[in-house]
PDB file of C-alpha atoms in Angstrom:
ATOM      1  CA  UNK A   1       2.041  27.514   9.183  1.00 58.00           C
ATOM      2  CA  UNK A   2       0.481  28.208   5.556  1.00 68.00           C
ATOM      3  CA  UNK A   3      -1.821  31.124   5.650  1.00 77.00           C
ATOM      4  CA  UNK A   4      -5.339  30.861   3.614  1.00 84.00           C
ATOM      5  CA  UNK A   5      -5.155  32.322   0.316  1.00 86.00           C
ATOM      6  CA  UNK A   6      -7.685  35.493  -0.403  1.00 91.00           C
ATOM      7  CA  UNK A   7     -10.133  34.341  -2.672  1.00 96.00           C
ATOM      8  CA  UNK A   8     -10.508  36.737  -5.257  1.00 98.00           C
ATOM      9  CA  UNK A   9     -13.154  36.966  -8.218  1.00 98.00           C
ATOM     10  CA  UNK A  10     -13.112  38.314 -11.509  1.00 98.00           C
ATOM     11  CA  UNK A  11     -15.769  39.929 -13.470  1.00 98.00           C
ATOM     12  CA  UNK A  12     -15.423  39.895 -17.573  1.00 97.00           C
ATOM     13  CA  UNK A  13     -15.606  43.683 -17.847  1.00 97.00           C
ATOM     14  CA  UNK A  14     -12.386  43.606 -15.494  1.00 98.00           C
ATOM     15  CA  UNK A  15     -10.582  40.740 -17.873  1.00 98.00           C
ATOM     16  CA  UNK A  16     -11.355  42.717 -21.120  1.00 97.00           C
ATOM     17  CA  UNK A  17      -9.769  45.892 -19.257  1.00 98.00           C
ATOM     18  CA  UNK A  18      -6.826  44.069 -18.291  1.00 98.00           C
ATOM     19  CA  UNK A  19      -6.626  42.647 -21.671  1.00 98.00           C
ATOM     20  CA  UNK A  20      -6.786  45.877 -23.736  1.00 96.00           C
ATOM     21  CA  UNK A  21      -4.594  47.372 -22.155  1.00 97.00           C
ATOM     22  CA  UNK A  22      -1.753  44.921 -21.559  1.00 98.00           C
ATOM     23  CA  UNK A  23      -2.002  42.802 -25.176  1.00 97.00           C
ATOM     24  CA  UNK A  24       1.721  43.330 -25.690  1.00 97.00           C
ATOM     25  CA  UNK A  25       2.117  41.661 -22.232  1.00 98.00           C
ATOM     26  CA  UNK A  26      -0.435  38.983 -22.378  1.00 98.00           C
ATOM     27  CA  UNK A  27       0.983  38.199 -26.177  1.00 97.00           C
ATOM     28  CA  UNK A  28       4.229  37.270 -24.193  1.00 97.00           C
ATOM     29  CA  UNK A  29       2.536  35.412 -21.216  1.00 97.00           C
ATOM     30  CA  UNK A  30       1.395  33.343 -24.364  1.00 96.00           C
ATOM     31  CA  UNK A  31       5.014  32.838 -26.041  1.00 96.00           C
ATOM     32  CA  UNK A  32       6.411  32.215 -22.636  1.00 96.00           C
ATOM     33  CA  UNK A  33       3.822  29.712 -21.487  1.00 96.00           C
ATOM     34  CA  UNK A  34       4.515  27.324 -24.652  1.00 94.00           C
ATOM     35  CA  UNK A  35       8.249  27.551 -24.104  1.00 94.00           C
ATOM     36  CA  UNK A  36       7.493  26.365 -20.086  1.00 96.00           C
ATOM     37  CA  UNK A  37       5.556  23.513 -21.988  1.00 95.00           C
ATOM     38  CA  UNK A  38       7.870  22.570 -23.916  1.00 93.00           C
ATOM     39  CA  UNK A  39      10.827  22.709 -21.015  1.00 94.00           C
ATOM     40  CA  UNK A  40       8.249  19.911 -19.079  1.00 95.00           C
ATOM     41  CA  UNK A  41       7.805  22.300 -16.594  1.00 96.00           C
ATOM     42  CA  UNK A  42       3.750  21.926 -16.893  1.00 96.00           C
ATOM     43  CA  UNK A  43       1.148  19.614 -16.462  1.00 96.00           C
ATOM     44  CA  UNK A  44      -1.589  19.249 -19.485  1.00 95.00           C
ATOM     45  CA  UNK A  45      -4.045  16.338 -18.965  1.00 94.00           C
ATOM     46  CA  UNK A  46      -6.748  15.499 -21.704  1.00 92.00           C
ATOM     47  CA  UNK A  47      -9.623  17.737 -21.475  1.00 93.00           C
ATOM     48  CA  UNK A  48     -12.976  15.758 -20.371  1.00 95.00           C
ATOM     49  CA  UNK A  49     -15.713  16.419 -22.285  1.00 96.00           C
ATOM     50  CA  UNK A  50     -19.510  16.335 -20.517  1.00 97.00           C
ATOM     51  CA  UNK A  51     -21.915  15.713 -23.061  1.00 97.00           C
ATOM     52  CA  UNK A  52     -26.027  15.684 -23.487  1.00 96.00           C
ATOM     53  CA  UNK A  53     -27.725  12.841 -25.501  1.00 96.00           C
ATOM     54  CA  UNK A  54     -30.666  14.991 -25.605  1.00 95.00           C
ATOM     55  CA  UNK A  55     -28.745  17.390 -26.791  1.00 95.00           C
ATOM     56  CA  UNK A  56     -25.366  16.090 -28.892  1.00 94.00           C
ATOM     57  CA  UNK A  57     -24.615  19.034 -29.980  1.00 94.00           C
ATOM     58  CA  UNK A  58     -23.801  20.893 -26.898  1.00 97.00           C
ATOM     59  CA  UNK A  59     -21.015  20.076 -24.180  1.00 97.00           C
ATOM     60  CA  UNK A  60     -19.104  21.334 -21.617  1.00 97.00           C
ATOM     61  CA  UNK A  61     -15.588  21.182 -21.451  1.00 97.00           C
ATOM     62  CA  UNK A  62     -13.118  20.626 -18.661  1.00 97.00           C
ATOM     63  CA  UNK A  63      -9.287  21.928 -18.950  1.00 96.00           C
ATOM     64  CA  UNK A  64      -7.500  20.914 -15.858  1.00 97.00           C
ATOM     65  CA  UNK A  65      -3.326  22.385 -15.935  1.00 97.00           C
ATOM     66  CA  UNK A  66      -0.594  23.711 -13.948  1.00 97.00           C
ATOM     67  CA  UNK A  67       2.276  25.748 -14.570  1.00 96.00           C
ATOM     68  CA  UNK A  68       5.442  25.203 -13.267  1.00 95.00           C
ATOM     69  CA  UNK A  69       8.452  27.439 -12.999  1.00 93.00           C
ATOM     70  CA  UNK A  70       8.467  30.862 -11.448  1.00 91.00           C
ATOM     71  CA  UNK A  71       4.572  30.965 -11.653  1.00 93.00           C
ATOM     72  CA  UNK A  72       3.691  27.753  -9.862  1.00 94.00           C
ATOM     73  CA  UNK A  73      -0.317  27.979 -10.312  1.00 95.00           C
ATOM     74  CA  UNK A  74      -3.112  25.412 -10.890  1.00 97.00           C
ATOM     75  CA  UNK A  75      -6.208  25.444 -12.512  1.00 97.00           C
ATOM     76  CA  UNK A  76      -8.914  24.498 -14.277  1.00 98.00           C
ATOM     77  CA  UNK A  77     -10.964  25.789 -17.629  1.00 98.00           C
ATOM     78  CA  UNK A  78     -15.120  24.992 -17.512  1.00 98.00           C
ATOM     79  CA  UNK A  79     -16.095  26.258 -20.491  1.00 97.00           C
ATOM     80  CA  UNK A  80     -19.299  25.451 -22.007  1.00 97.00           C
ATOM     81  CA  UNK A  81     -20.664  24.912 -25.965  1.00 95.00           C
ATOM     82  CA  UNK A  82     -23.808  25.293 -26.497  1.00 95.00           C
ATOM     83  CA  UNK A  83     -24.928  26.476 -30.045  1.00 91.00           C
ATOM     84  CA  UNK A  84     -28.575  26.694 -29.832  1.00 93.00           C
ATOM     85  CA  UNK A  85     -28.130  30.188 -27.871  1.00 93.00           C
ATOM     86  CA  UNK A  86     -27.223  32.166 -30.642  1.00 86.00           C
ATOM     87  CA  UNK A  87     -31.046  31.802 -31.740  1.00 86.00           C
ATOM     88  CA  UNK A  88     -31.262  33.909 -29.196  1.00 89.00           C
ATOM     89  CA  UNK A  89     -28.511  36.140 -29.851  1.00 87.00           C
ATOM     90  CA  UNK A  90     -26.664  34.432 -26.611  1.00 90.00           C
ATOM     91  CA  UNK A  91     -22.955  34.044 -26.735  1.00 90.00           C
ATOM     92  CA  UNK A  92     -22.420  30.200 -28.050  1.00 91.00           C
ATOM     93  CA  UNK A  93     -19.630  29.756 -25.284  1.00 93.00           C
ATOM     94  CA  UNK A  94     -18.960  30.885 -21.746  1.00 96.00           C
ATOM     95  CA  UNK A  95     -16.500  30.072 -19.237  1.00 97.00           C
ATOM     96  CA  UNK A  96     -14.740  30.421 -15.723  1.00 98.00           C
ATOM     97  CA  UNK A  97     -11.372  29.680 -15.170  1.00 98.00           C
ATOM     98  CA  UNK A  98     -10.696  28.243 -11.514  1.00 98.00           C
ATOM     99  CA  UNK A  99      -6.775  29.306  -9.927  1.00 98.00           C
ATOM    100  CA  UNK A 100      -5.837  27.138  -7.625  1.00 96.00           C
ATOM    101  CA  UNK A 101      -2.046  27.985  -5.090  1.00 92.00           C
ATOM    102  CA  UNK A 102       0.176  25.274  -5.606  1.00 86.00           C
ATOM    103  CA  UNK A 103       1.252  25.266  -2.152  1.00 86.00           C
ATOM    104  CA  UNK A 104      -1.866  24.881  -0.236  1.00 89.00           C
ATOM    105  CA  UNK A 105      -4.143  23.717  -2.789  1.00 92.00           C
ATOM    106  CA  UNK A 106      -6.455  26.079  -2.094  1.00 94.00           C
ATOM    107  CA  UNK A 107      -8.615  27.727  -4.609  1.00 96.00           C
ATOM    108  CA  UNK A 108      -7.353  31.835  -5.544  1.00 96.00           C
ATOM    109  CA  UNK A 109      -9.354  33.196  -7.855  1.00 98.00           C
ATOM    110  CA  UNK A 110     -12.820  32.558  -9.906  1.00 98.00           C
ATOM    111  CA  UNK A 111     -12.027  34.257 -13.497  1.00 98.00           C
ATOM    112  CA  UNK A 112     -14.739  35.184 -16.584  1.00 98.00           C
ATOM    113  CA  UNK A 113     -13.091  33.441 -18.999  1.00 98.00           C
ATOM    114  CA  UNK A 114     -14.634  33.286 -22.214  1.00 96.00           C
ATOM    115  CA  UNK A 115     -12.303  36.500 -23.453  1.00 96.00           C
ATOM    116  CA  UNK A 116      -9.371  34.789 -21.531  1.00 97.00           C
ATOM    117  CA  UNK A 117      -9.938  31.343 -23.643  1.00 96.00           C
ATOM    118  CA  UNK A 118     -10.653  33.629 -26.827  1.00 95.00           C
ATOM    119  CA  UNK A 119      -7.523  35.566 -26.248  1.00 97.00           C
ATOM    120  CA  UNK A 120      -4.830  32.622 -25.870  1.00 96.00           C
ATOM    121  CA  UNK A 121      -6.057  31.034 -28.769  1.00 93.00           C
ATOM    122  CA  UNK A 122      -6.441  34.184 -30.399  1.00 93.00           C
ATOM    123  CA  UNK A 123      -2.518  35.001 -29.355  1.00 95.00           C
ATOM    124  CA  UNK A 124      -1.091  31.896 -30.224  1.00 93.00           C
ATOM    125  CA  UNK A 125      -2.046  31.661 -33.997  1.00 90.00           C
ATOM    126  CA  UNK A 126      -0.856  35.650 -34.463  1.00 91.00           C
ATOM    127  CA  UNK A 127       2.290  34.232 -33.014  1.00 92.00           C
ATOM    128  CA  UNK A 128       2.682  30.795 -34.856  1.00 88.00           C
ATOM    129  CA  UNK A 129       1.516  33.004 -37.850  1.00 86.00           C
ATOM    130  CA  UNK A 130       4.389  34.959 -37.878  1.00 86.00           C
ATOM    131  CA  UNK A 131       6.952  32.352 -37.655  1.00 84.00           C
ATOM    132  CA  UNK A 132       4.943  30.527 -40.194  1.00 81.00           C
ATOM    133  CA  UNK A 133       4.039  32.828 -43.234  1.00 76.00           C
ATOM    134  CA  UNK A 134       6.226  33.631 -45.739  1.00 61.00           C
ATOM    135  CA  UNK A 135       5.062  37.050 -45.881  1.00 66.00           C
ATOM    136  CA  UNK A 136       4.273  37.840 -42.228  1.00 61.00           C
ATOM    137  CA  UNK A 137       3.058  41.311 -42.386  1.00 64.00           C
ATOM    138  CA  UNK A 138       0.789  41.293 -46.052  1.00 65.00           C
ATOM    139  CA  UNK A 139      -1.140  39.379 -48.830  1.00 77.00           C
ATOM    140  CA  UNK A 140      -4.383  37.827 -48.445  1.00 83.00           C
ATOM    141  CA  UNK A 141      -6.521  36.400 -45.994  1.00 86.00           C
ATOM    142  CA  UNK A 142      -9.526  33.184 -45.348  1.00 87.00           C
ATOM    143  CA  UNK A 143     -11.410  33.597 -43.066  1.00 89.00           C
ATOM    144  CA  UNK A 144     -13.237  30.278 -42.035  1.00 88.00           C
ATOM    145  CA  UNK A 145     -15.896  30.397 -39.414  1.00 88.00           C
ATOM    146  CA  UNK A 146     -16.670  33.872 -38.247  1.00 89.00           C
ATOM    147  CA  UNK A 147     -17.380  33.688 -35.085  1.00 89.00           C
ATOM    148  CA  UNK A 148     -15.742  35.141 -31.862  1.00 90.00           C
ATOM    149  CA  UNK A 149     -12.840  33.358 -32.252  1.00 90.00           C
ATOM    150  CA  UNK A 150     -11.856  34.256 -35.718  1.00 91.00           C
ATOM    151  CA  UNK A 151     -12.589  37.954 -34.833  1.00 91.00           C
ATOM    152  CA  UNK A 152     -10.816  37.776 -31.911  1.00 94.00           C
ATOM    153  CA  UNK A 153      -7.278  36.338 -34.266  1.00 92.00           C
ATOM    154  CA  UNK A 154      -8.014  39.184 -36.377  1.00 92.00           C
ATOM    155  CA  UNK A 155      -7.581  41.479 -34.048  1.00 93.00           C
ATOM    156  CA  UNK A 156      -4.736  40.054 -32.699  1.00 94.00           C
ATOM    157  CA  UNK A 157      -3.201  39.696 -36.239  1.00 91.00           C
ATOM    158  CA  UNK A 158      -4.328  43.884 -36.858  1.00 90.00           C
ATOM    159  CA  UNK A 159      -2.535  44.818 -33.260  1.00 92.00           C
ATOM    160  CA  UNK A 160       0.689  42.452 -34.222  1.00 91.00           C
ATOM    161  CA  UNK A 161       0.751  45.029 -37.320  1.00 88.00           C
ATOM    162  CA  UNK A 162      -0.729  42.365 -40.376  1.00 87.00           C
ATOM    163  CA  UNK A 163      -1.846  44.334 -43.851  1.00 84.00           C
ATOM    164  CA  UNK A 164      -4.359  42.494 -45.672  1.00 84.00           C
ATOM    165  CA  UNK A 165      -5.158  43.525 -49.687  1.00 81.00           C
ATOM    166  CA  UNK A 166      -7.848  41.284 -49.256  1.00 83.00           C
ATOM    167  CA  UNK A 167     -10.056  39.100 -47.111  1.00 86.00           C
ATOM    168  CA  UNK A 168     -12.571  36.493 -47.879  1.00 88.00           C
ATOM    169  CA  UNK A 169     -14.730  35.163 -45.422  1.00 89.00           C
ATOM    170  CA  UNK A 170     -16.982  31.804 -44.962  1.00 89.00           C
ATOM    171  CA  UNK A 171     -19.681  30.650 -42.872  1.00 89.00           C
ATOM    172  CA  UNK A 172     -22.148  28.238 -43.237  1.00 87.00           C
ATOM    173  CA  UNK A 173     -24.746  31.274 -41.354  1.00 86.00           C
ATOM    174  CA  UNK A 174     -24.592  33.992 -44.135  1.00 88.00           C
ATOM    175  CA  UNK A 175     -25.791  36.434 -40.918  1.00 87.00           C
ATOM    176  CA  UNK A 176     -22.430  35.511 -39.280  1.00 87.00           C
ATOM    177  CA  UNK A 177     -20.340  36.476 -42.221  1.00 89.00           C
ATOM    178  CA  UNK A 178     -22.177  39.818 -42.301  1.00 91.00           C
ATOM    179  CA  UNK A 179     -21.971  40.956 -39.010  1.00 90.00           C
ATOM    180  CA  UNK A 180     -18.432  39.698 -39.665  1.00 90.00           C
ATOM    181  CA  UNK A 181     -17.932  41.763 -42.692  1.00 90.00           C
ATOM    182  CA  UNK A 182     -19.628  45.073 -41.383  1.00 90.00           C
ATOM    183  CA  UNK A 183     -17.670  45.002 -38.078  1.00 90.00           C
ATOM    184  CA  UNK A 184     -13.828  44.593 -40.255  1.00 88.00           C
ATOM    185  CA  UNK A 185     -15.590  48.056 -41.750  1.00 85.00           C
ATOM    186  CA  UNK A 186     -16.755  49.850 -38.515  1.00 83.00           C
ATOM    187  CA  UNK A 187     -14.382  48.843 -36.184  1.00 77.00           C
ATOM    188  CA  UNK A 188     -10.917  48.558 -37.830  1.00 74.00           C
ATOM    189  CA  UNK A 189     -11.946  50.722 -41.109  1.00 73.00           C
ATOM    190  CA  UNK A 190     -10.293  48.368 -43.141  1.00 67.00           C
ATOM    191  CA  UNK A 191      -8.995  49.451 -46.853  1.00 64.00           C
ATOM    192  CA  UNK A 192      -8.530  45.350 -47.770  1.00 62.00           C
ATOM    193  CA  UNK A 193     -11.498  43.984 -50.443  1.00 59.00           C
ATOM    194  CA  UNK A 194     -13.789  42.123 -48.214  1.00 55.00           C
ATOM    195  CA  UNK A 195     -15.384  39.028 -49.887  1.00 54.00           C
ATOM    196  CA  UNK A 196     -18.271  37.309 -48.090  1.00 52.00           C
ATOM    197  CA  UNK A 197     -17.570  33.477 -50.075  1.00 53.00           C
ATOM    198  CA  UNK A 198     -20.781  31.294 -50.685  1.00 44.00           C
ATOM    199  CA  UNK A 199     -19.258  28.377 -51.977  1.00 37.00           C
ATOM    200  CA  UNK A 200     -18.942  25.089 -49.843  1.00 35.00           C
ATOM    201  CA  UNK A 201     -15.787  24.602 -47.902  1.00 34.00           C
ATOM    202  CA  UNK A 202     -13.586  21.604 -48.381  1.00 32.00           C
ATOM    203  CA  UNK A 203     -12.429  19.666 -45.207  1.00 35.00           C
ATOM    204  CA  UNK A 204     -10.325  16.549 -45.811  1.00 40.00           C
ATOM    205  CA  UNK A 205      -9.363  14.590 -42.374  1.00 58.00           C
ATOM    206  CA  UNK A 206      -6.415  12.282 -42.524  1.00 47.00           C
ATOM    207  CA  UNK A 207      -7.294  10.387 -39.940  1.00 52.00           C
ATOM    208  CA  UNK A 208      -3.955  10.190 -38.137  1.00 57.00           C
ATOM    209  CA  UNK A 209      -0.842  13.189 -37.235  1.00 60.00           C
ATOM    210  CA  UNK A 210       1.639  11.949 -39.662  1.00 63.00           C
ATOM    211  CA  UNK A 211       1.451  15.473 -41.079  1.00 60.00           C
ATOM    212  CA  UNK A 212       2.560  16.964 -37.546  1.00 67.00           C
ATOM    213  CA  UNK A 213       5.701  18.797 -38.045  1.00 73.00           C
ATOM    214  CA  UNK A 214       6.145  20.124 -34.723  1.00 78.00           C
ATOM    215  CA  UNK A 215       5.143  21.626 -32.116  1.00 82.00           C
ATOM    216  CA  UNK A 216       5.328  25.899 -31.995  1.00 83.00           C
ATOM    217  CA  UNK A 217       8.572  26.011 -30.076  1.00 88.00           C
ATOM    218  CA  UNK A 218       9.952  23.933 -32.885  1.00 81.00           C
ATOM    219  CA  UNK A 219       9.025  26.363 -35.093  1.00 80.00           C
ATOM    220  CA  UNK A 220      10.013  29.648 -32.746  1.00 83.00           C
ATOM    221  CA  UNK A 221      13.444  27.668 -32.337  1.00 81.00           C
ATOM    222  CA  UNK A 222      13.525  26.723 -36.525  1.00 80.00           C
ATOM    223  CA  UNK A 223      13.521  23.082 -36.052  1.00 81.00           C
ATOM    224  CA  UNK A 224      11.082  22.788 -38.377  1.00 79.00           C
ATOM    225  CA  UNK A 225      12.190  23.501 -41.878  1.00 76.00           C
ATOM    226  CA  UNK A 226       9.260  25.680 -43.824  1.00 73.00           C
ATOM    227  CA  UNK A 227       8.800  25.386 -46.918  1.00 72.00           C
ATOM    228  CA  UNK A 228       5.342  26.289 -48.996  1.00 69.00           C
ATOM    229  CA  UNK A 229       3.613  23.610 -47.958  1.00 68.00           C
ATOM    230  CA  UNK A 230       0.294  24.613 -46.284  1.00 66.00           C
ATOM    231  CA  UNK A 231       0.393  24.958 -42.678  1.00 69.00           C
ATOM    232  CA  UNK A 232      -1.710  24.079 -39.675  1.00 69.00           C
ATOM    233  CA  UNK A 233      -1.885  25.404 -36.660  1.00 71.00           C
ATOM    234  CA  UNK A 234      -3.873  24.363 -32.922  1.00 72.00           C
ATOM    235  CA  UNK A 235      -3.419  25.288 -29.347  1.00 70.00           C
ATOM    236  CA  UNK A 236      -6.513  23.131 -29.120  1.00 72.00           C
ATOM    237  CA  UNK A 237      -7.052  21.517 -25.198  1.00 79.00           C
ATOM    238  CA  UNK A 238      -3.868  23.358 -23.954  1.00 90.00           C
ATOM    239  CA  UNK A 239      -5.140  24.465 -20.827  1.00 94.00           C
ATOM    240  CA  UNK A 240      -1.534  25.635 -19.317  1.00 96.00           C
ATOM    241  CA  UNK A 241      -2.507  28.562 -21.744  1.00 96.00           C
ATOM    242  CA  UNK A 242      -5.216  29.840 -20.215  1.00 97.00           C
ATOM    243  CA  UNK A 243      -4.010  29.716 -16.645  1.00 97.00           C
ATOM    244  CA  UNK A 244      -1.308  31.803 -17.808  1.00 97.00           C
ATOM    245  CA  UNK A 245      -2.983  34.610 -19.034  1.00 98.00           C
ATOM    246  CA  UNK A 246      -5.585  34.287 -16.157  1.00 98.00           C
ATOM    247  CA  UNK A 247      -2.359  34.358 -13.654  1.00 98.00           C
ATOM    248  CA  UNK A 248      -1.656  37.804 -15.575  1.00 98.00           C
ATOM    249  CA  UNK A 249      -5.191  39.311 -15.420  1.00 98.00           C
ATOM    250  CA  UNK A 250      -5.797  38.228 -11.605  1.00 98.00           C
ATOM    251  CA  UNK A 251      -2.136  39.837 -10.670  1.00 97.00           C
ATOM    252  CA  UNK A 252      -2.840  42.954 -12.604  1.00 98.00           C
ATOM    253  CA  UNK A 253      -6.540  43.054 -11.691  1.00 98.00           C
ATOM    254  CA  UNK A 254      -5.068  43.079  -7.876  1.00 98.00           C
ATOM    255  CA  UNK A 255      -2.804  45.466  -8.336  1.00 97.00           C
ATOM    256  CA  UNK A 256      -5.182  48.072  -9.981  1.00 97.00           C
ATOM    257  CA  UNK A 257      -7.509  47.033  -7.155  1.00 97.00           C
ATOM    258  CA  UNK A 258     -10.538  45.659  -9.742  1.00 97.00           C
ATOM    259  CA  UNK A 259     -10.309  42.233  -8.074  1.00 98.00           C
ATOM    260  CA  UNK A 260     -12.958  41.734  -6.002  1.00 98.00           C
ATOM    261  CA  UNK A 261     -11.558  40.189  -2.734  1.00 97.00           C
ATOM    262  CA  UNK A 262     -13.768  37.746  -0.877  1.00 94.00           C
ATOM    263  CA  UNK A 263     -11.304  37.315   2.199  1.00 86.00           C
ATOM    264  CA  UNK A 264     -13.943  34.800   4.406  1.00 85.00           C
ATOM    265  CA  UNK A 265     -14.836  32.511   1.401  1.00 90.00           C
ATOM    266  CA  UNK A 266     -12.877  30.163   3.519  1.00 87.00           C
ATOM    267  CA  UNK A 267     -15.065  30.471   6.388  1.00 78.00           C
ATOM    268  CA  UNK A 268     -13.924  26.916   8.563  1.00 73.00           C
ATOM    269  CA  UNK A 269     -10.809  26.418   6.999  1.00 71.00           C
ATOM    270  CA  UNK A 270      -9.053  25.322  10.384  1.00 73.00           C
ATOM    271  CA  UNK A 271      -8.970  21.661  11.340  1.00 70.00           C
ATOM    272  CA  UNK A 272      -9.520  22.224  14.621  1.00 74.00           C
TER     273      UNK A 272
END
């Protein structure tokens, strides 16, 4: 007879402990969960997008996933966009990620995710990064769009041991790239020539993926030839990401006992 699952939840202080503390760990939760993707040993829907026409330029998205293998978890992302908040100096995005056992269905875990969703993406391009660049671990760097994400990949690119001589930053909000700017100084005392840029950017959109090389694991596994041809990189709607490294902070967060356990969540879970 299968037993009920504790239900366990989360907090975001709890994730970013878990986090700090284990980045060389959740860097190869990260590497590990694109190689179970790329075995077929997941399952990665399309995200579903709920959107406002009052307001188009918010939306909240859905990332529903499950990991196969040794882990055997499902899960969801629901993490919202909703830009108007930082007039208010409110976090654009916020999320919870939803664990789900594989066996009995039944839900494990409610997870803070915003820092989980920042971190895998984060991860991911300091690891396709260093299979990508030519000089992995120098030269100079763009930074386009400074928000959490982008400081979030440059701290993962500082911990993965990158040197920058110098790095130029854009935003269309000149307040962004100077928070931006000042925390590269405060925080990571930085020796590399900052640039705030105040030109326009230049986006060109083919339209179609016939520049796709490959996916990561080609590129981990060299089955994509590099050459110096600009490179771009996405982990864009792969939820199996996220339940990985929210499988890694619920396990450790229960074993340091920072999980807070909600064992009658499930309070008329018998059928009869």
């Amino acid at each position: 007879m299968a037993a009920v699952p504790t239900f366990y939840v989360v907090p975001g202080s709890t994730v970013k402990s878990v986090i700090d503390e284990h980045r060389k760990q959740v860097f190869d939760v990260v590497e590990a969960a694109y190689r179970l993707h790329a075995s077929g040993d997941t399952i990665n829907p399309d995200s579903y997008f709920l959107r406002y026409p009052d307001n188009p330029g918010a939306r909240i998205i859905a990332l529903p996933a499950h990991l196969g293998g040794a882990i055997q978890k499902s899960g969801i992302k629901w993490i919202s966009s909703f830009p108007e908040n930082r007039a208010g100096n409110l976090a654009r995005a916020s999320a919870v990620l939803i664990l789900n056992d594989a066996v009995t269905g039944y839900p494990l875990a409610c997870i803070e995710a915003s820092l989980i969703s920042a971190t895998r993406t984060a991860a991911s391009a300091a690891l396709a990064a260093e299979h990508i660049s030519p000089n992995p671990f120098g030269g100079n760097l763009s930074v386009i769009g400074t928000g959490v994400i982008a400081r979030t990949t440059v701290e993962w690119l500082l911990f993965r041991g990158w040197k920058f001589r110098k790095i130029s930053l854009y935003d269309v909000d000149r307040k962004e790239m100077e928070h931006f700017s000042k925390w590269l100084r405060d925080q990571h005392s930085l020796q590399a020539d900052i640039q705030v840029c105040l030109d326009d950017a230049i986006c060109d959109s083919t339209g179609n993926k016939d520049f796709v090389s490959g996916t990561l694991v080609d590129v981990l596994e060299k089955k994509v030839k590099l050459d110096n041809r600009t490179r771009i990189f996405s982990p864009f709607g792969l939820g199996v990401l996220d339940l990985a490294v929210g499988n890694f902070v619920l396990s450790a967060a229960i074993a340091s006992n920072a999980a807070i356990a909600l064992p009658d969540f499930f309070s008329n879970s018998a059928r009869w």
